[in-house]
XYZ file of C-alpha atoms in Angstrom:
519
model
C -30.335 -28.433 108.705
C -28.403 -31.831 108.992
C -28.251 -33.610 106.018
C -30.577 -31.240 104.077
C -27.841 -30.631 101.576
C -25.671 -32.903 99.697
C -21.989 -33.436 100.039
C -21.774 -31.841 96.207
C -23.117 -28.405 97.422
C -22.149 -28.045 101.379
C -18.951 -29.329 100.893
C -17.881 -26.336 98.285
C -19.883 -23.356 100.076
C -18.268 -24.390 103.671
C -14.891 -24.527 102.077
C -15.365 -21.106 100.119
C -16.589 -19.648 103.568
C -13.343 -20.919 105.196
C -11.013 -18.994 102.736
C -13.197 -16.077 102.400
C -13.270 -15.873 106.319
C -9.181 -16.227 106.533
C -8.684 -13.514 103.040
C -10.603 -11.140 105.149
C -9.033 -11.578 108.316
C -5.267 -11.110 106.453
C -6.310 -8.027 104.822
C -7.433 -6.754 108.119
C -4.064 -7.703 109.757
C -2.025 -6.507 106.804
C -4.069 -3.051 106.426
C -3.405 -2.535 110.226
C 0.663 -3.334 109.904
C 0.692 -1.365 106.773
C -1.875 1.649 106.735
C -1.999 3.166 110.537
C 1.469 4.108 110.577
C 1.795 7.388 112.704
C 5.009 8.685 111.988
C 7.211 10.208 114.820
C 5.428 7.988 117.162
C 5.901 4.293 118.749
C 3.440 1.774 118.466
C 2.451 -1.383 120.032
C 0.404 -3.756 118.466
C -2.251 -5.372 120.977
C -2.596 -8.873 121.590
C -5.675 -9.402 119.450
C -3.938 -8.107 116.664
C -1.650 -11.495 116.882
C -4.724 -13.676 118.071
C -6.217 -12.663 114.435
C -3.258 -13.684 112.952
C -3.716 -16.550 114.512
C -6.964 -17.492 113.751
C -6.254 -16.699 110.373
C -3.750 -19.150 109.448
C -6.479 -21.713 111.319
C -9.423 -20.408 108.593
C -6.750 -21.444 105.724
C -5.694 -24.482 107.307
C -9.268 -25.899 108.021
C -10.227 -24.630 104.408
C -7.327 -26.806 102.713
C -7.795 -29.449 105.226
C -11.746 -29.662 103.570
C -10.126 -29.768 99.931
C -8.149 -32.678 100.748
C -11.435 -34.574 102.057
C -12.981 -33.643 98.694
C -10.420 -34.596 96.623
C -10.485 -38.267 98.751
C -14.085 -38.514 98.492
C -14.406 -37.754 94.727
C -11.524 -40.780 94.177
C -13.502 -43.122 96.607
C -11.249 -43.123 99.748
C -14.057 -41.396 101.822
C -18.090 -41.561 101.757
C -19.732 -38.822 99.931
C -22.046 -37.703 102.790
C -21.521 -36.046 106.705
C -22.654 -38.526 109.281
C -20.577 -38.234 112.503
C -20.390 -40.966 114.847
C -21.168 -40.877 118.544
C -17.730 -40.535 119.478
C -17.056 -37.938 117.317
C -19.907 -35.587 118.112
C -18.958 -36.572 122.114
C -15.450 -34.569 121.133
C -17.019 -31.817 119.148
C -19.461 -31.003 122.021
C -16.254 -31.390 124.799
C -13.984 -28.715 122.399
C -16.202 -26.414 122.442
C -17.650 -27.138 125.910
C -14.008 -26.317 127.286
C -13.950 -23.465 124.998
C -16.411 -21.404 125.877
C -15.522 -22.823 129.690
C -12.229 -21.079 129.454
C -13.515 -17.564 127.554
C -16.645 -17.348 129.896
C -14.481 -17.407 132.918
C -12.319 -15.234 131.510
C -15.244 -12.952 131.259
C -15.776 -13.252 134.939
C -11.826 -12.308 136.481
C -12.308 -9.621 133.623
C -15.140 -8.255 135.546
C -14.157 -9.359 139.324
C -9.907 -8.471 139.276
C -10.085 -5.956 137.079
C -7.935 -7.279 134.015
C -7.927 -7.054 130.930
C -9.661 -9.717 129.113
C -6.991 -10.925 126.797
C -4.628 -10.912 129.987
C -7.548 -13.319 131.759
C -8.046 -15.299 128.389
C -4.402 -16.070 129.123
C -4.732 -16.563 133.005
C -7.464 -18.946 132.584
C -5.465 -20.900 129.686
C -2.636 -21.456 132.041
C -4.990 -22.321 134.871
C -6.815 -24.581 133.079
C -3.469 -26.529 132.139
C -1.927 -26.754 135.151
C 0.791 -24.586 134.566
C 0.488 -22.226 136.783
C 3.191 -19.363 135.583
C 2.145 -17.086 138.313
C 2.727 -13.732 137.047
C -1.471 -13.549 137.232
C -3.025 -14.545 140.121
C -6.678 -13.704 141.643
C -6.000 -10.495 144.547
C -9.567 -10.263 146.224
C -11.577 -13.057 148.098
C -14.396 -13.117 145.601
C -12.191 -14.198 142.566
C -9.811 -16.442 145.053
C -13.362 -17.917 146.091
C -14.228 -18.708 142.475
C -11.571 -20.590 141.178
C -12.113 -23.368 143.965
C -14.784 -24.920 141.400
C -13.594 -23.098 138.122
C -10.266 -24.928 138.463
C -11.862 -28.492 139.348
C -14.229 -28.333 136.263
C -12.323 -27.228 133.840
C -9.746 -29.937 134.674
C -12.219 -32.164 134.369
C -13.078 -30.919 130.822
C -10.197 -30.954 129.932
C -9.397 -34.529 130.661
C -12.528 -35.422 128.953
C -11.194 -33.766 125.812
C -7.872 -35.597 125.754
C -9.250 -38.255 126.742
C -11.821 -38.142 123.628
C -8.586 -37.484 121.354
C -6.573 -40.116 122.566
C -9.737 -42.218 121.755
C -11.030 -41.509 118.776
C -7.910 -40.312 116.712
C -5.469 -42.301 117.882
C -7.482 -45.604 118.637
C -9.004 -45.275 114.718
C -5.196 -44.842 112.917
C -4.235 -47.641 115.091
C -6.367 -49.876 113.602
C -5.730 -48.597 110.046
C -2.072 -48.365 110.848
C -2.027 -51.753 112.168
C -3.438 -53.367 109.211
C -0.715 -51.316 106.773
C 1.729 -52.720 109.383
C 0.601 -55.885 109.211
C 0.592 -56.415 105.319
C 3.966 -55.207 104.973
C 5.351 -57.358 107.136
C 3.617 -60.535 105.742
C 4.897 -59.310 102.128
C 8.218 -59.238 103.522
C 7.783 -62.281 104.892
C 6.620 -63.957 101.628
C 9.605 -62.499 99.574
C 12.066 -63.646 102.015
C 10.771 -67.486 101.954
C 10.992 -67.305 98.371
C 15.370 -66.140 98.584
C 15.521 -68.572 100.707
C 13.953 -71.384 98.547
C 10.942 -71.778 101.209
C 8.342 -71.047 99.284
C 7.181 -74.344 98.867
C 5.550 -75.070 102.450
C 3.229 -72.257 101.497
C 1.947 -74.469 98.650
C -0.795 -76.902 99.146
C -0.302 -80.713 99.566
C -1.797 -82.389 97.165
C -0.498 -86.210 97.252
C 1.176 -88.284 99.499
C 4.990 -87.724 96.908
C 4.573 -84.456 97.642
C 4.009 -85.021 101.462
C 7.029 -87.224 101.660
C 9.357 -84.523 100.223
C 8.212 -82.062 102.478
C 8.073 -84.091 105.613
C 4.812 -82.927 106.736
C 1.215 -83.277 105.950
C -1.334 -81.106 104.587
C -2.667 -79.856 107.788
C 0.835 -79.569 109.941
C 1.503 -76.958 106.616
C -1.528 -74.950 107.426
C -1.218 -74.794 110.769
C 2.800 -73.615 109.721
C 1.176 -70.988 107.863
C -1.266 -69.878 110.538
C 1.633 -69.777 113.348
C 3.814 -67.600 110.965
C 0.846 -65.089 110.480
C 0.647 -64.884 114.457
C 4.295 -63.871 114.407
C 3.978 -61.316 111.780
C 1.032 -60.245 114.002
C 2.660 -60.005 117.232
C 5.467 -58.343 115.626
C 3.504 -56.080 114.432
C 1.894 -55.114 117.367
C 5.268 -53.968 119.183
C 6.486 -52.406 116.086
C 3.256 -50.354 116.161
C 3.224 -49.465 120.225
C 7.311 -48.014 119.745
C 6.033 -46.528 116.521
C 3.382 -44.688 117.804
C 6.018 -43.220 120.760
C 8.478 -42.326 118.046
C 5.465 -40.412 116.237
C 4.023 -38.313 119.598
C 7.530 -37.823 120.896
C 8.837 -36.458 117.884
C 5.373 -33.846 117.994
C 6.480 -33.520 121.424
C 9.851 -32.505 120.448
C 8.844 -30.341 117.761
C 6.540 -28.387 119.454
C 9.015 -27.782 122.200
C 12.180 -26.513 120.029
C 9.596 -24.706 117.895
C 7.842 -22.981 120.708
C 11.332 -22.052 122.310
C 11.936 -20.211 119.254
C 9.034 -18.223 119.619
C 9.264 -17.445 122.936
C 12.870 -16.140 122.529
C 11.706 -14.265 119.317
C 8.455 -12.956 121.350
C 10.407 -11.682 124.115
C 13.358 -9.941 123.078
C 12.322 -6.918 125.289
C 13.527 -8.889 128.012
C 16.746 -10.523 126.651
C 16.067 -14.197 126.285
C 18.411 -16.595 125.164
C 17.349 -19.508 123.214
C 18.275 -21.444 126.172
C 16.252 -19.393 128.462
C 13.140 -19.819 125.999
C 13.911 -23.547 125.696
C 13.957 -23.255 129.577
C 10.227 -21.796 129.625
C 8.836 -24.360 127.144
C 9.955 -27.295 128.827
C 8.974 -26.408 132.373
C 5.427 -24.857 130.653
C 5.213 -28.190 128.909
C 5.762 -30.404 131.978
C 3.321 -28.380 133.644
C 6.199 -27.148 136.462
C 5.697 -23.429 136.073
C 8.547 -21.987 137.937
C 7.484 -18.563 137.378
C 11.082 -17.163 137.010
C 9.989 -16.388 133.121
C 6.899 -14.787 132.148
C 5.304 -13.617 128.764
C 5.504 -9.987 129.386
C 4.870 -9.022 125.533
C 1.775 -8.498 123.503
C 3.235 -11.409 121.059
C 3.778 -13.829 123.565
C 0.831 -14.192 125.627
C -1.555 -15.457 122.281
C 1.177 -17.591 121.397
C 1.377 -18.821 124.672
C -1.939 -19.920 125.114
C -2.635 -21.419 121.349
C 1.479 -23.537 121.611
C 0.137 -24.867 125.232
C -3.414 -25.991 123.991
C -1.611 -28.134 121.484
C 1.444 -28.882 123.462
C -0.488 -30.502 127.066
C -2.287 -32.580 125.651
C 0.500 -34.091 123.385
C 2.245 -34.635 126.521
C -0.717 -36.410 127.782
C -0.473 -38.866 124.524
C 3.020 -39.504 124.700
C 2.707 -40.034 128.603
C -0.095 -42.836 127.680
C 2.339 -44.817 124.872
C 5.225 -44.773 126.995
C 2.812 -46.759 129.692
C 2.497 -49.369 126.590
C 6.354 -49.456 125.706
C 8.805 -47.637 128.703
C 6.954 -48.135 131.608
C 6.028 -51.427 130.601
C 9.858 -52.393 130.016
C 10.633 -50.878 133.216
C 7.851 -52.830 135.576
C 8.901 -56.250 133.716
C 12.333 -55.646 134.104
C 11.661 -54.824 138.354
C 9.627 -57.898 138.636
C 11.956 -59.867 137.447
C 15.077 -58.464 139.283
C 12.393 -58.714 142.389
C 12.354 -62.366 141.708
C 16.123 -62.910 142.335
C 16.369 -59.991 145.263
C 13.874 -58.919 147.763
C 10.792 -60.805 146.407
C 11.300 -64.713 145.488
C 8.676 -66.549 144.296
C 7.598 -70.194 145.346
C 9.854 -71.857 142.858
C 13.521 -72.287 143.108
C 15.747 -70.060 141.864
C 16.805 -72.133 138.495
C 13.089 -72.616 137.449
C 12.337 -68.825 137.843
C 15.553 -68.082 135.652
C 14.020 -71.033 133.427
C 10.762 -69.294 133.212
C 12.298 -65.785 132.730
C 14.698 -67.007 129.956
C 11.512 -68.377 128.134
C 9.321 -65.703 127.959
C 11.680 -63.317 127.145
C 13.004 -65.626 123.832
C 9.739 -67.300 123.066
C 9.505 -65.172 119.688
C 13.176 -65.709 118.823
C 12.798 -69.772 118.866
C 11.564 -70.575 115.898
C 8.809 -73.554 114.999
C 9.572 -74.837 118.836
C 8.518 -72.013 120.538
C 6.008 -71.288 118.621
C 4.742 -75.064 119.221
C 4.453 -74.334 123.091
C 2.887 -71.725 122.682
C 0.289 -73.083 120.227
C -0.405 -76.481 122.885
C -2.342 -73.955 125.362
C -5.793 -75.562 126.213
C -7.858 -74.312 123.173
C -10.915 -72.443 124.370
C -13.552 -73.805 122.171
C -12.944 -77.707 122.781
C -11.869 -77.451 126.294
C -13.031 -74.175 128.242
C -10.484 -72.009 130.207
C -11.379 -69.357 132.333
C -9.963 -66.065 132.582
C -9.577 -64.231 136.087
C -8.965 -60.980 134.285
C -12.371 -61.015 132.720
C -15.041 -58.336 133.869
C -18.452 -58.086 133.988
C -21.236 -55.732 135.551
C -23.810 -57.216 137.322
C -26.188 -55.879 134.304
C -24.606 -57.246 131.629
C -23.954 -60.698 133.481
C -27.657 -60.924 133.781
C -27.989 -60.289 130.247
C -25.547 -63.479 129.363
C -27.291 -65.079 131.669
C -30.585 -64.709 130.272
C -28.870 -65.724 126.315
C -27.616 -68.853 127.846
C -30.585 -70.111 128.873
C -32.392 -69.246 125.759
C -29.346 -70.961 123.831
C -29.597 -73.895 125.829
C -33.153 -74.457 125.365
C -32.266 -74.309 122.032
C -29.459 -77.016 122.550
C -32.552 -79.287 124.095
C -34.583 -78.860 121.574
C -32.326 -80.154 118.950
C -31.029 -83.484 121.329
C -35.118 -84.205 121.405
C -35.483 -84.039 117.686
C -32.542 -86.035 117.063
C -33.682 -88.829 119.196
C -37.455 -88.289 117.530
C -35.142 -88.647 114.287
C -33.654 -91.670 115.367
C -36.917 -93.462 116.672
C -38.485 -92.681 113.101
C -35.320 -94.370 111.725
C -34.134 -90.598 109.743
C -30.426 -91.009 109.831
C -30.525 -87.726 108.298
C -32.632 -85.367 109.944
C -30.637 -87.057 113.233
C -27.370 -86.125 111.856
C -28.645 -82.345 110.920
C -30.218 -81.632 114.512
C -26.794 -83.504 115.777
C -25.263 -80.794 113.840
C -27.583 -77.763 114.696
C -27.044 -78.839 118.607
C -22.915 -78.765 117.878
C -23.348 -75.211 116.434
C -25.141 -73.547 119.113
C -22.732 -74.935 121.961
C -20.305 -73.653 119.961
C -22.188 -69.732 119.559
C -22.552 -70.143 122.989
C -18.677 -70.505 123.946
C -17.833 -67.889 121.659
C -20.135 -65.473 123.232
C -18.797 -65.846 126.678
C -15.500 -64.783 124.837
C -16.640 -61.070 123.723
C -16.230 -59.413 126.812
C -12.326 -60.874 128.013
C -9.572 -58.571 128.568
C -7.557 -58.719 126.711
C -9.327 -60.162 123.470
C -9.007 -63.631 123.257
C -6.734 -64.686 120.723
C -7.858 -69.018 119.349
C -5.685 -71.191 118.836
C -5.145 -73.155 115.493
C -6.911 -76.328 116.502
C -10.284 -74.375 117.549
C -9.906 -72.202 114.552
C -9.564 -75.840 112.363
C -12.612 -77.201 114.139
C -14.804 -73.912 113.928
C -14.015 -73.735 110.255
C -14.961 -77.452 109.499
C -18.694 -77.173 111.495
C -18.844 -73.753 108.703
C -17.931 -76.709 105.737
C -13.975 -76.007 105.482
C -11.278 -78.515 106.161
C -8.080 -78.206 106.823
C -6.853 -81.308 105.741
C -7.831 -80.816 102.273
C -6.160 -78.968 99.773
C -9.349 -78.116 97.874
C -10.253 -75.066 98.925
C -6.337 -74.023 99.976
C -4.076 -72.320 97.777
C -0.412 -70.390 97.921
C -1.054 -66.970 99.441
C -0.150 -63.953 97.515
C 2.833 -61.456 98.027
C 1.232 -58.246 96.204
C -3.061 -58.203 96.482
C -4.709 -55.047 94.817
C -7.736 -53.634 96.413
C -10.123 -51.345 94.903
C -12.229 -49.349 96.719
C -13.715 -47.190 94.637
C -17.559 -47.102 93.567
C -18.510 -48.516 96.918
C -16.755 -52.200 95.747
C -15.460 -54.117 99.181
C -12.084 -55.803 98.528
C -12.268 -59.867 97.728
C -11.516 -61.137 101.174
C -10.382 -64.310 99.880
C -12.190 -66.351 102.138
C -14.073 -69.509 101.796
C -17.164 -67.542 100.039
C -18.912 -68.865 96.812
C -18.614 -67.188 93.194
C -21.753 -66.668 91.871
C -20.221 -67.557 88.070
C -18.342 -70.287 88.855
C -20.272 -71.874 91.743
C -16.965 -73.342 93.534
C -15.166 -72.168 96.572
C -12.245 -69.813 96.111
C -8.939 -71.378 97.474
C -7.610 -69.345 100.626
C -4.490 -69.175 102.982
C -3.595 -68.378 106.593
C -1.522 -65.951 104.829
C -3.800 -64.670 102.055
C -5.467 -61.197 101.858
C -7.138 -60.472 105.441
């Protein structure tokens, strides 16, 4: 049935199913608040009663969720058609894989201990997650016997899941985030030079007066431009990594004060505090499980089990950023104190402090700082290897195999420039001569793909890749003052103008561009 129906008709009927499914579940949960009152007698209400209310408020949420992607498809900010990607089916298939993983084997203790199955839907959540509360645990051999491998599976699910999450949510707004980050910052940027009278470095040189005034040539201002854009993007990098804490630990936080208040509102019978519920939700969250507080009540087991599914694995994100912010902090901040204590390096004491010093101020020091760092070997004009770099034996063989090829290629153009010569074509020597530069230069780049972490070119191979492609960088031709505010429209399918180098079809010249432009 995949793609048999458009977006205009499955769209609608899914998202009329969704709030049909949830106004039917609410009148169900309302008619039995509201109509099977027996009078003169108590009443509990079971715990499915509260997982339907549950899964009601899910229905509605999905449902509006589905409006929102209609409304952004119908104004152009998402494609008019369902076509998952591979990493998002991998996650669908894992959710539901862990799923039915935890209801099946609550199916099973239902059947071996004797439960009830909403009391092992809740045993096996808790399980599952590590916690570990206590207050069910399996009493004959046969179900002690099963949860050796029930326990080490679903684990193992469930770090798939998370691990799918952290991947495919989180690593896709990064990149979107990042670029929002990024253009912010390089408008901010552009406004500032302009208070402070700057503005006129980021406009092309065009003759030698205006050189003079300036005190720098043509090129030395692009390659200004190019080392400011590496600041706004390193900048925005670390904003991004303590952003993306703030944003999980704050879900983190939330989750815990607002589960807490459950909890203490779930279990009155027993007389929690606030405290003593904030007590359970951290030391549920943390995975601890003390035991010393249990979900007794019919309310509190369902909410339980649907606050931890989204509260573990939030702890798992913010765990992960920390490792890119904290933790990172932390193990700098040892090795360093290691280098002055129990752990000196080879170099004396003053050098190490030296090389600490600089490191740690390199983005604070202005043009000269960012002038060491920008007289690094280049990669493309002389080759530097990277010991972090790694490859599998299968893939080696297949670079391998590509440089060969590329450098029969390479010999095949050297021979036809010296036929070229011998026939006395100055030409067809010069384009062979050129043919031969660009594939030793495809062939450097590819054995850059695969380094970790990306590798990140310097200005001068940038200059000299972009003048084999027809651009230089000393002329102001095809150069021009980049723009504080750029409007993109991507509605009807149109791609923004990437204000590169590129050709207009109705003007037939190149469009000027800047180091600072529009990415």
């Amino acid at each position: 049935m995949a793609r048999r129906l458009s977006f205009a008709i499955a769209q609608p009927i899914t998202i009329v199913g969704w709030f049909i499914s949830s106004i039917l579940l609410i009148a169900l949960v309302v008619a039995a608040t509201y109509s099977l009152k027996l009078p003169g007698q108590d009443r509990a209400l079971t715990q499915a009663f509260y997982y339907a209310i549950i899964a009601s408020g899910l229905y509605f949420l999905i449902a509006a969720l589905m409006c929102v992607t209609v409304y952004g498809a119908y104004k152009g900010h998402y494609p008019q058609e369902f076509k998952l990607t591979m990493s998002q089916r991998t996650l669908m298939l894992q959710t539901i894989s862990f799923m039915v993983y935890m209801v099946g084997g609550a199916a099973v203790f239902y059947r071996v201990e004797g439960w009830q199955f909403l009391d092992c839907v809740y045993f096996t959540n808790y399980t599952l997650l590590t916690v570990g509360i206590g207050d069910y645990a399996p009493q004959t051999h046969t179900g002690r016997a099963l949860l050796f491998p029930y326990a080490i599976g679903g684990i193992v699910i469930l770090g798939l899941v998370v691990g799918s999450i952290r991947s495919l949510v989180l690593e896709r707004g990064k990149k979107k985030l990042g670029s929002r980050i990024i253009e912010k910052k390089r408008v901010a940027l552009l406004k500032q030079m302009h208070k402070k009278d700057q503005h006129k470095k980021l406009t092309p040189i065009e003759s030698e007066q205006q050189a003079a005034e300036l005190g720098m040539t043509e090129r030395e201002r692009r390659k200004f431009e190019f080392e400011l854009m590496r600041q706004i993007q390193d900048h925005a990098s670390q904003w991004q990594k303590w952003n993306a804490l703030f944003i999980s630990g704050s879900a983190w936080l939330v989750l815990w004060l607002v589960g807490a208040v459950v909890f203490w509102k779930a279990e009155h019978a027993q007389e929690w505090s606030y405290f003593g519920a904030l007590y359970f939700a951290y030391t549920s969250l943390l995975t601890i499980g003390y035991g010393d507080y249990k979900n007794f009540s019919n309310s509190g087991k369902p909410a339980f089990v649907f606050w931890s599914l989204l509260a573990v694995p939030t702890l798992t994100i913010v765990i992960s950023h920390m490792g890119d912010t904290v933790v990172k902090s932390i193990r700098d901040l040892t090795d360093y104190l290691g280098q002055f204590t129990v752990l000196p390096g080879e170099n004396p004491t003053k050098q190490r402090a030296k090389q600490i010093l600089t490191s740690t101020t390199r983005p604070f020091r202005g043009k000269q700082g960012r002038e060491q760092i920008m007289n690094e070997p280049p990669g493309l004009l002389g080759e530097k290897e990277d010991d972090n770099t790694q490859h599998t034996d299968g893939h080696q063989a297949m670079e391998n195999v590509a440089d060969r090829l590329a450098s029969d290629v390479e010999k095949e153009e050297l021979t036809a420039a010296s036929e070229a010569v011998q026939r006395g074509d100055e030409i067809g020597k010069e384009a062979h001569e050129y043919h031969y530069q660009l594939i030793r230069e495809f062939r450097n780049v590819m054995k850059h793909l695969d380094e970790n972490p990306p590798r990140r070119y310097t200005y001068e191979e940038w200059a000299w890749f972009l003048k084999l492609m027809g651009e230089d960088e000393d002329n102001h031709a095809s150069h021009r003052k980049p723009p504080i505010e750029v409007r993109n429209d991507y509605r009807g399918g149109k791609m923004p103008d990437m204000q590169m180098g590129c050709m207009d079809d109705r003007v037939q010249e190149k469009k000027g561009w800047s180091w600072l432009g529009n990415r």
